[in-house]
PDB file of C-alpha atoms and ligand atoms in Angstrom:
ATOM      1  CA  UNK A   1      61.244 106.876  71.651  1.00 61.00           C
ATOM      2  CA  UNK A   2      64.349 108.671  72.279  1.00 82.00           C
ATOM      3  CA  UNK A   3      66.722 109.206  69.724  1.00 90.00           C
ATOM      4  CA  UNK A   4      69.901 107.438  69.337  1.00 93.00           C
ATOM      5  CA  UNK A   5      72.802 106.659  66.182  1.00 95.00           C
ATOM      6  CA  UNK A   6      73.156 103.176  67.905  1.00 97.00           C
ATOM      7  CA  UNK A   7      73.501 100.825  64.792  1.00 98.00           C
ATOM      8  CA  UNK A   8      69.964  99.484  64.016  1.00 98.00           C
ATOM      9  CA  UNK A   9      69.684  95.876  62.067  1.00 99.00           C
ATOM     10  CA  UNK A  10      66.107  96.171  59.860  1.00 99.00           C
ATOM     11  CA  UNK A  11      65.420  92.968  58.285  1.00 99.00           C
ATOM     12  CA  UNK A  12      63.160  93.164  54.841  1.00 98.00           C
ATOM     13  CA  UNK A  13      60.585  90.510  54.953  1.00 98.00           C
ATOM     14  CA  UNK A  14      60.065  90.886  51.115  1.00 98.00           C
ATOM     15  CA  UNK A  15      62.831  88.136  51.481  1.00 98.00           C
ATOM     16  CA  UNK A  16      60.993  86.047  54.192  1.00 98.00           C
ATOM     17  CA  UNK A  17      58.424  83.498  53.610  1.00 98.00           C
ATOM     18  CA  UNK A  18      55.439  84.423  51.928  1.00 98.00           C
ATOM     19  CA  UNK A  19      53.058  81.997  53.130  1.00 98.00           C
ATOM     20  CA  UNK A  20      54.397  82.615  56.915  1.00 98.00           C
ATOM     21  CA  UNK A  21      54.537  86.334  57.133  1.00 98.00           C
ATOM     22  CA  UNK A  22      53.460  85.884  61.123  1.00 98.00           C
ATOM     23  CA  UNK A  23      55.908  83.568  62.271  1.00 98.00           C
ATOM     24  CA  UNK A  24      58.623  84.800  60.340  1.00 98.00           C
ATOM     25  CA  UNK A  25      58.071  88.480  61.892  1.00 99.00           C
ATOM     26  CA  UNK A  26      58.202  86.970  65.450  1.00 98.00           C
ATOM     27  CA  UNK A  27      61.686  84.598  64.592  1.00 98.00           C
ATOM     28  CA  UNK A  28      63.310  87.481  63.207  1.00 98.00           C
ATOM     29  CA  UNK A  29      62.558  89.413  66.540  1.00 99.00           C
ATOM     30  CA  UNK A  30      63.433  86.484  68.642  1.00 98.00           C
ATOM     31  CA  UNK A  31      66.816  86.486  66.551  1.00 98.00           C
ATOM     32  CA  UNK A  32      67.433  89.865  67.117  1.00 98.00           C
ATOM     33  CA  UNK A  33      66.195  92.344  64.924  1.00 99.00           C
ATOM     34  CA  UNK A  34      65.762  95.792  66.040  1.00 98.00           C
ATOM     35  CA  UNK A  35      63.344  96.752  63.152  1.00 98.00           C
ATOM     36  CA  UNK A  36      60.654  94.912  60.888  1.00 99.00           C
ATOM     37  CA  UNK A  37      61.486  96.777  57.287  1.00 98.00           C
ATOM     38  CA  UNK A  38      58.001  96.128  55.115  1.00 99.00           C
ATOM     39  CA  UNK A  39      58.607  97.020  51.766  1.00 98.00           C
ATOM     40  CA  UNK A  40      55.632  97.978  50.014  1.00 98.00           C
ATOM     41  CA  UNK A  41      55.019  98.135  46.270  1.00 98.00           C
ATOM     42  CA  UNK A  42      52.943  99.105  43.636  1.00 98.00           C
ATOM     43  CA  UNK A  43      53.987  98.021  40.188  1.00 98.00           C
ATOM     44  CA  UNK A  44      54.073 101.728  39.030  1.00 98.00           C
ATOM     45  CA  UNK A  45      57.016 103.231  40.719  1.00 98.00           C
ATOM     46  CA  UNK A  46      58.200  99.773  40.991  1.00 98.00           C
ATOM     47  CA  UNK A  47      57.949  96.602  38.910  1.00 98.00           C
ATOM     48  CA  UNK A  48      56.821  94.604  41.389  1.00 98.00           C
ATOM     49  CA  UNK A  49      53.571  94.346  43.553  1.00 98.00           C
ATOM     50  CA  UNK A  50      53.697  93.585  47.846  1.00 98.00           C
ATOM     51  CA  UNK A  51      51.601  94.706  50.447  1.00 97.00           C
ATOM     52  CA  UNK A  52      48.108  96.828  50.955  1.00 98.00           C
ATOM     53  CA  UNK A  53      46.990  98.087  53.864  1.00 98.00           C
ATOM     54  CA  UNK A  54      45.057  95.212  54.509  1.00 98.00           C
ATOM     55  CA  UNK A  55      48.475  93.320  54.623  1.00 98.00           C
ATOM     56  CA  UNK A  56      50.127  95.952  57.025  1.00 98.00           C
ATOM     57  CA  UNK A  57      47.267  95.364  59.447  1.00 98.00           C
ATOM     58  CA  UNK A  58      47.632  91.459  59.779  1.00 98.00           C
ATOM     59  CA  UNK A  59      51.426  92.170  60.364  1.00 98.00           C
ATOM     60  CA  UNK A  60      50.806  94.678  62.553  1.00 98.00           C
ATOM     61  CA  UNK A  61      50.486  92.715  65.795  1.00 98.00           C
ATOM     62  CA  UNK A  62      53.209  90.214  65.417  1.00 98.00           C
ATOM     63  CA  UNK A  63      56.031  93.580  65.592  1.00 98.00           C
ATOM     64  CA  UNK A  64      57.292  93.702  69.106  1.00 98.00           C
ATOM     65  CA  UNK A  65      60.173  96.517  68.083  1.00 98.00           C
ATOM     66  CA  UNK A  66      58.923  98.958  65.333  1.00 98.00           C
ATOM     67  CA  UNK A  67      57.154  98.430  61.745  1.00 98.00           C
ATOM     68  CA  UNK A  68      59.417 100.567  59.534  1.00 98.00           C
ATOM     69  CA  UNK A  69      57.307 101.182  56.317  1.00 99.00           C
ATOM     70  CA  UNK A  70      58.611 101.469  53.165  1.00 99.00           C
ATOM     71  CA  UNK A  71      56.080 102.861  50.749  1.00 99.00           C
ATOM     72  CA  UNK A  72      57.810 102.403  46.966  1.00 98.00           C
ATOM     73  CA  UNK A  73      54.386 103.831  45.629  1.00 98.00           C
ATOM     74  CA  UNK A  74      53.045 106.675  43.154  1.00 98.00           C
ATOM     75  CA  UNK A  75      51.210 108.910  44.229  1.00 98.00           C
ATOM     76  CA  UNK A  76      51.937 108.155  47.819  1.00 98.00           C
ATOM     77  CA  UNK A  77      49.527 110.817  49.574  1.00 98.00           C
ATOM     78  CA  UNK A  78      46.200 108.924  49.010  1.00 98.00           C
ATOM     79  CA  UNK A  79      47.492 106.202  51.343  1.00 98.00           C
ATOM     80  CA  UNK A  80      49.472 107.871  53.723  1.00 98.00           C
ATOM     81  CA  UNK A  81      46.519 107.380  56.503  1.00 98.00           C
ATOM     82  CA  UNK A  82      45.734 103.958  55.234  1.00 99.00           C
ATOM     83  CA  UNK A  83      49.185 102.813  56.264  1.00 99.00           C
ATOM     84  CA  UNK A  84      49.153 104.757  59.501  1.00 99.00           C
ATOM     85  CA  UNK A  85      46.154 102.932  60.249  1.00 98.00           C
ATOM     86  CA  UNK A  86      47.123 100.073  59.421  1.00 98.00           C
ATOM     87  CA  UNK A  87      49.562  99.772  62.093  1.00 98.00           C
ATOM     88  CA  UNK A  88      53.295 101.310  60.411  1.00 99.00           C
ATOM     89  CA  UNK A  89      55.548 103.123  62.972  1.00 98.00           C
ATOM     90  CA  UNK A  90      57.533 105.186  60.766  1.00 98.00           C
ATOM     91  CA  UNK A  91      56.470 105.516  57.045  1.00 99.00           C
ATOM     92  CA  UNK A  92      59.095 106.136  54.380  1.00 99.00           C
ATOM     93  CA  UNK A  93      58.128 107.908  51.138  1.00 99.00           C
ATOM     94  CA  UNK A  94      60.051 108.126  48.022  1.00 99.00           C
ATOM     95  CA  UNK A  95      61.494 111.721  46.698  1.00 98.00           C
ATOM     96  CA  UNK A  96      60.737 110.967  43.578  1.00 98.00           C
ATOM     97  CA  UNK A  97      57.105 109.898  44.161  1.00 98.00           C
ATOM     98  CA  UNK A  98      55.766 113.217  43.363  1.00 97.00           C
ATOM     99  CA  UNK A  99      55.998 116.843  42.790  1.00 97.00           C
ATOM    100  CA  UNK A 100      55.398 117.568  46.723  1.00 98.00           C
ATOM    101  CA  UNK A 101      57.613 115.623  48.887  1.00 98.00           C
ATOM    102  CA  UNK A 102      57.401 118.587  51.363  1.00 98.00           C
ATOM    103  CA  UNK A 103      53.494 118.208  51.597  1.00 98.00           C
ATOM    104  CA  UNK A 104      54.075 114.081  51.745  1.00 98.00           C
ATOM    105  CA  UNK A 105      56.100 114.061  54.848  1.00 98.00           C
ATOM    106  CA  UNK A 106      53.998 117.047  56.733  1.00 98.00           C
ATOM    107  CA  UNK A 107      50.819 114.412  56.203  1.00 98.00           C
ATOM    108  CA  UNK A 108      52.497 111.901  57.550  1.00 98.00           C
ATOM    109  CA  UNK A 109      53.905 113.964  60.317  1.00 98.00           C
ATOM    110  CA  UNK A 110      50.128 114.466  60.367  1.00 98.00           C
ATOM    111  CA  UNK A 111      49.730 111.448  61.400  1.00 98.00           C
ATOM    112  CA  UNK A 112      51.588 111.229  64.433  1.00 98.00           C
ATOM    113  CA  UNK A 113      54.200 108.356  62.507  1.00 98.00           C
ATOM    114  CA  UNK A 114      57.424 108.868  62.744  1.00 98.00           C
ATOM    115  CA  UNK A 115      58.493 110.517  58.662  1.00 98.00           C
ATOM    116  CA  UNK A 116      61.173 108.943  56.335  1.00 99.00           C
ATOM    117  CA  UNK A 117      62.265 110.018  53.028  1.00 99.00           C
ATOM    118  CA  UNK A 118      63.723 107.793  50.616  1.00 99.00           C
ATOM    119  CA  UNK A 119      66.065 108.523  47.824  1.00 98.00           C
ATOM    120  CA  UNK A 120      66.555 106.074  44.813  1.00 98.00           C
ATOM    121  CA  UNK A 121      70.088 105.516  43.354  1.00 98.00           C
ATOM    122  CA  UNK A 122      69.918 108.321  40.832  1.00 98.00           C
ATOM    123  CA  UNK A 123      68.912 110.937  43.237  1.00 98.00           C
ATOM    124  CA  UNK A 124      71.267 113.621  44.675  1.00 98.00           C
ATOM    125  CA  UNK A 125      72.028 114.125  48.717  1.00 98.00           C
ATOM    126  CA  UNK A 126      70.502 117.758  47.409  1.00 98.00           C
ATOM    127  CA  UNK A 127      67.453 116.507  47.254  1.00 98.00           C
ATOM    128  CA  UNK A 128      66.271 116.293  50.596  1.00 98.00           C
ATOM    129  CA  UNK A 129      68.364 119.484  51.409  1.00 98.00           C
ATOM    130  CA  UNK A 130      64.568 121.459  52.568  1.00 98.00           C
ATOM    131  CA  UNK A 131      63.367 118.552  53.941  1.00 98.00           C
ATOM    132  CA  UNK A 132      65.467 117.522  57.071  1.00 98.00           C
ATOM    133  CA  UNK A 133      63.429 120.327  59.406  1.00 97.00           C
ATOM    134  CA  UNK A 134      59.993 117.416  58.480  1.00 98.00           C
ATOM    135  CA  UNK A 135      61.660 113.791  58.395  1.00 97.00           C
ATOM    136  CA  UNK A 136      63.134 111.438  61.165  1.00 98.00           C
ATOM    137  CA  UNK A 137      65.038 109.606  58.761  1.00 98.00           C
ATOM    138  CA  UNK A 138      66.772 109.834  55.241  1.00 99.00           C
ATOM    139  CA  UNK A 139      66.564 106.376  53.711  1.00 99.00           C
ATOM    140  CA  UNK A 140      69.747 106.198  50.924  1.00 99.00           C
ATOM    141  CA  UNK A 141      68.788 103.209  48.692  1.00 98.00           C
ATOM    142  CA  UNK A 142      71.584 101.085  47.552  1.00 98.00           C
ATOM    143  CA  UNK A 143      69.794  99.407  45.002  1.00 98.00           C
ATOM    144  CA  UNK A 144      67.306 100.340  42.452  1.00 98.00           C
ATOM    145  CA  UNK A 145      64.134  99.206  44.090  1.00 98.00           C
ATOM    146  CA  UNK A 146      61.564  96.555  42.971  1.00 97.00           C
ATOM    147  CA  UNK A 147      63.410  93.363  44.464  1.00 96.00           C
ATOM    148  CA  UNK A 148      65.468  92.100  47.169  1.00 97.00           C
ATOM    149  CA  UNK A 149      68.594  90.025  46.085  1.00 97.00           C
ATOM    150  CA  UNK A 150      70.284  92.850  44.161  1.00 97.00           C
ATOM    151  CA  UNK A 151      73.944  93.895  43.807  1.00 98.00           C
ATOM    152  CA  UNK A 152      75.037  96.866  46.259  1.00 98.00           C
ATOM    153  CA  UNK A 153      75.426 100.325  44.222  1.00 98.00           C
ATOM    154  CA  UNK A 154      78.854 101.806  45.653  1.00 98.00           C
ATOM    155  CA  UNK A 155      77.737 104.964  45.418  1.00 98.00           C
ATOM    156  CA  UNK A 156      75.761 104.930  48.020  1.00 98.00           C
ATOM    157  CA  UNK A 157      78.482 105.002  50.494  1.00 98.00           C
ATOM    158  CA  UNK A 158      79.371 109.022  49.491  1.00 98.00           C
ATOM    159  CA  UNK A 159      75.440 110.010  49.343  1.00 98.00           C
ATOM    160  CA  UNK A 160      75.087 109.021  53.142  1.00 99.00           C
ATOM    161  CA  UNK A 161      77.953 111.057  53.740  1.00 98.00           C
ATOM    162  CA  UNK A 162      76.389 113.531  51.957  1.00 98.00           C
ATOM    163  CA  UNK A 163      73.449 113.464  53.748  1.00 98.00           C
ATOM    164  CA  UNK A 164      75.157 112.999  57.414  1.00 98.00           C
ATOM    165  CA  UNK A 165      76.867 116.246  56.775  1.00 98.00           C
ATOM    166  CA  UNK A 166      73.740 117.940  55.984  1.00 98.00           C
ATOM    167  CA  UNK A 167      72.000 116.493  59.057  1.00 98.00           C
ATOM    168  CA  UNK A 168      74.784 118.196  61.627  1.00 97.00           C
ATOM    169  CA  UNK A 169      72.993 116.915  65.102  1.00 96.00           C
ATOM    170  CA  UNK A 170      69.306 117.222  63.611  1.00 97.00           C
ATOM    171  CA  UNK A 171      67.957 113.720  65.522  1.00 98.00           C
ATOM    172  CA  UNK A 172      67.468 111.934  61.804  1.00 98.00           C
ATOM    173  CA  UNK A 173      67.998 108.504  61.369  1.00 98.00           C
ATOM    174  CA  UNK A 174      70.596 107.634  58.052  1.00 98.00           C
ATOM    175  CA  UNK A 175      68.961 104.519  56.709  1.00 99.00           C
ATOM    176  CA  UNK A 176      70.388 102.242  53.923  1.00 99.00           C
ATOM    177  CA  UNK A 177      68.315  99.744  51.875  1.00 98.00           C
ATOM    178  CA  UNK A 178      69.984  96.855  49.144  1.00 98.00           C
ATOM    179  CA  UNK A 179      72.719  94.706  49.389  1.00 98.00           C
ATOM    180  CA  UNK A 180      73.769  95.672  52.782  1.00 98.00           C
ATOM    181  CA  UNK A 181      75.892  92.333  53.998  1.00 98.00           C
ATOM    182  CA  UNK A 182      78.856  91.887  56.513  1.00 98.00           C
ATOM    183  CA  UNK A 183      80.935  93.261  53.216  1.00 98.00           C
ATOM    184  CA  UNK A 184      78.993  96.362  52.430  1.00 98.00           C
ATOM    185  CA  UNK A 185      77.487  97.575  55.697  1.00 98.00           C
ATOM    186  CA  UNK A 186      81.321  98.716  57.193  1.00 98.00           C
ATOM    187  CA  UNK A 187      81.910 101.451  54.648  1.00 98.00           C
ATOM    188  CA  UNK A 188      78.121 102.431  55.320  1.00 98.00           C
ATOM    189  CA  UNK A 189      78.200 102.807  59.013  1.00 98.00           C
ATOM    190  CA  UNK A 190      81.733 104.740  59.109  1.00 98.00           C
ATOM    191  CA  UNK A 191      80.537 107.413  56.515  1.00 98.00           C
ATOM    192  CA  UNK A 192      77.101 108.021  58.775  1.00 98.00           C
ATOM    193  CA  UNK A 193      74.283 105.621  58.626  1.00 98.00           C
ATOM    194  CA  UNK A 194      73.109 103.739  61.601  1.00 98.00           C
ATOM    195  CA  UNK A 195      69.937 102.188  60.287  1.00 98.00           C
ATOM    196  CA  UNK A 196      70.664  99.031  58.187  1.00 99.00           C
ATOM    197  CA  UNK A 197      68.052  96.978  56.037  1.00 98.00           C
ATOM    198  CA  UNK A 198      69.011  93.405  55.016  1.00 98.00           C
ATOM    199  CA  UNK A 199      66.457  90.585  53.287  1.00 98.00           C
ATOM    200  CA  UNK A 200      68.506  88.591  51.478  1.00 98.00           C
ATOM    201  CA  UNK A 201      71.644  88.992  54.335  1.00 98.00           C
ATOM    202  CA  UNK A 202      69.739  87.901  57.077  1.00 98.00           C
ATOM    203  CA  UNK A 203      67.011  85.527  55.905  1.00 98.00           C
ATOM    204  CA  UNK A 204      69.816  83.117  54.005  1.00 98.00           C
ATOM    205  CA  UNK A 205      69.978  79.648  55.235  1.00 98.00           C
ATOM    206  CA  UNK A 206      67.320  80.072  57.909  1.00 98.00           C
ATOM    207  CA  UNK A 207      62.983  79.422  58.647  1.00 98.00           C
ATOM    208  CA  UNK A 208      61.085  79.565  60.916  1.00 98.00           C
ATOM    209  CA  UNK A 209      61.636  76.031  62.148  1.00 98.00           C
ATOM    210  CA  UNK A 210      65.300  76.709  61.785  1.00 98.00           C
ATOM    211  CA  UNK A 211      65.818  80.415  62.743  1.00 98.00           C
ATOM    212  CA  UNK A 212      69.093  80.435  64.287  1.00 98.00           C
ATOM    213  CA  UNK A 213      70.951  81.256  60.971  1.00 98.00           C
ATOM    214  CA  UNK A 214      68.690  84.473  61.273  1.00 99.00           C
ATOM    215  CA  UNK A 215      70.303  85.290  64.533  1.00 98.00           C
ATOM    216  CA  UNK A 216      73.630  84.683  63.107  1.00 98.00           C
ATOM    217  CA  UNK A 217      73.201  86.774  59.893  1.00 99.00           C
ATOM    218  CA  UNK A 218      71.933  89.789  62.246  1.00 99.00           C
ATOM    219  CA  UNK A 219      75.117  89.284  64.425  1.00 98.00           C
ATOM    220  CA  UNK A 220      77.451  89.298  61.100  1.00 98.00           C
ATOM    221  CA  UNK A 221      75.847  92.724  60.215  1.00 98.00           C
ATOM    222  CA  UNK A 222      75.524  94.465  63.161  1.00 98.00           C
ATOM    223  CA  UNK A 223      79.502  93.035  63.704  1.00 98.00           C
ATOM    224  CA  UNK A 224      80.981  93.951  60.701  1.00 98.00           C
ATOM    225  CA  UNK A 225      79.174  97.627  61.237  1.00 98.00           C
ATOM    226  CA  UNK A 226      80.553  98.230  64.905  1.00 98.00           C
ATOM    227  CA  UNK A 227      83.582  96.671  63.929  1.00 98.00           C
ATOM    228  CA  UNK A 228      83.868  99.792  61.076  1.00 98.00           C
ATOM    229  CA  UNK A 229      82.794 102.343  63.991  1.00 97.00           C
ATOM    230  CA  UNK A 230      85.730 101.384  66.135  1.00 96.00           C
ATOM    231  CA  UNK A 231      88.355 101.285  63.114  1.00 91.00           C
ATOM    232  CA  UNK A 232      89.010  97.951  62.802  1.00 79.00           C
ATOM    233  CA  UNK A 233      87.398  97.464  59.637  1.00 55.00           C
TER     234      UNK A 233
HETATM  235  C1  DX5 B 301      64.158  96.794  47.521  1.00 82.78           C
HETATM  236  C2  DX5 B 301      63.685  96.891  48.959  1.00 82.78           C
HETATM  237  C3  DX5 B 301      64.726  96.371  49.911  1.00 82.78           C
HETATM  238  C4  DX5 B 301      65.050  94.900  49.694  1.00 82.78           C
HETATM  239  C5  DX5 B 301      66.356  94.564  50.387  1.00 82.78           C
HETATM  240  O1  DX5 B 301      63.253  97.479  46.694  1.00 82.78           O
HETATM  241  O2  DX5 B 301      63.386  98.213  49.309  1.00 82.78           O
HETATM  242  O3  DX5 B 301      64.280  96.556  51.250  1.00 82.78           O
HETATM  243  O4  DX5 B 301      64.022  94.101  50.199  1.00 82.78           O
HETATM  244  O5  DX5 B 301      66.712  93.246  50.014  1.00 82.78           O
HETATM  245  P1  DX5 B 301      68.268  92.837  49.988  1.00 82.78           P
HETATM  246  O6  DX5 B 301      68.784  93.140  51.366  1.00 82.78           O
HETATM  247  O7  DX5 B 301      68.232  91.376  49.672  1.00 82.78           O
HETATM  248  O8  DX5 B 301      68.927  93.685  48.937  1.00 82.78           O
HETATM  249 ZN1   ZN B 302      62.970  98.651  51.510  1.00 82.78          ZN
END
């Protein structure tokens, strides 16, 4: 996969049906999304439980584009390889999630998936400041994760340009995560980030048997962003 800053929509299906997880990954591709965002939780770093391996797996061959894994787990090594198994194309660990993110994304490097590194709300830019040489992608959350649903953090707009200028032309992906809608994604994509997750955003007012307000929701997004990029927003 070359890379590219082209603006990237990733839906979340933490906000799709639960009871439809297959269908609703093939509607949102259908509809347009470049990414399937999993978000996957423990109810130790998080308070809220999602997806095993097991899970990933029966996703796994209803993604078309690319299964963007979000691990919001502690420790995250043990289950590095269980994911890559499983079927993730790029596997997103949190800063925070232990003493040795440097050692985290060099095993998943290991594994031949493509490395993210996520930073919660509270987290400095500085964080990840010896880790861009091992990562394709700096994940800025603009929420504090558990849930989807929650109000965008402002702050988040300066970290990513934090983090862009740290990049310089490094091929790393700026990814944002919570409460990115038509409304917050602008400010997002003109300070450096070209990788956009949305549950709520996108899976309002649509289903499977009525996916077209998916379609539309992408559109909005991916609109307002491109829109920001060429200064009219
Ligand atoms: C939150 C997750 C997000 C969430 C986004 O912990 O990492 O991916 O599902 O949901 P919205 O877009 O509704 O904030
Ligand atoms: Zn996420």
């Amino acid at each position: 996969m070359t890379f590219d800053r082209s603006i990237k929509i990733a839906p979340s299906i933490l906000s799709a049906d639960f009871a439809d997880f297959g269908r609703e990954i093939q509607a949102i591709e259908a509809e347009g999304a470049d990414w399937v965002h999993v978000d996957v939780m423990d109810g130790h770093f998080v308070p809220n439980l999602t997806f095993g391996p097991p899970a990933v797996k029966a996703f796994r061959p209803h993604v078309k584009t690319f299964m963007d894994v979000h691990l919001m787990i502690a420790p995250v090594d043990p289950y590095i390889e269980a994911y890559a198994e499983a079927g993730a194309d790029m596997i997103t660990a949190h800063v925070e999630a232990g003493p040795h993110p440097h050692r985290t994304l060099q095993a998943i490097r290991a594994t031949g998936r493509k490395a993210g590194i996520a930073l919660n709300p509270g987290t400095p830019a500085s964080a990840v400041e010896y880790l861009l040489d091992l990562c394709d992608m700096v994940l800025v959350m603009s929420v504090n994760p558990g849930f989807g649903g929650q109000k965008f953090i402002p702050s988040a707009v300066e970290k990513v340009a934090q983090v862009r200028a740290m990049i310089g032309d490094r091929p790393i992906h700026i990814q944002v995560d919570g409460g990115v809608d038509p409304n917050t994604v602008g400010a997002l994509a003109k300070a450096g980030a070209d990788c956009f997750v949305a549950g709520s955003a996108v899976f309002r007012g649509g289903s499977v048997s009525n996916p077209a307000p998916y379609g539309e929701n992408i559109r909005a997004i991916r609109a307002a962003a491109e829109a920001a990029l060429a200064g009219e927003g």
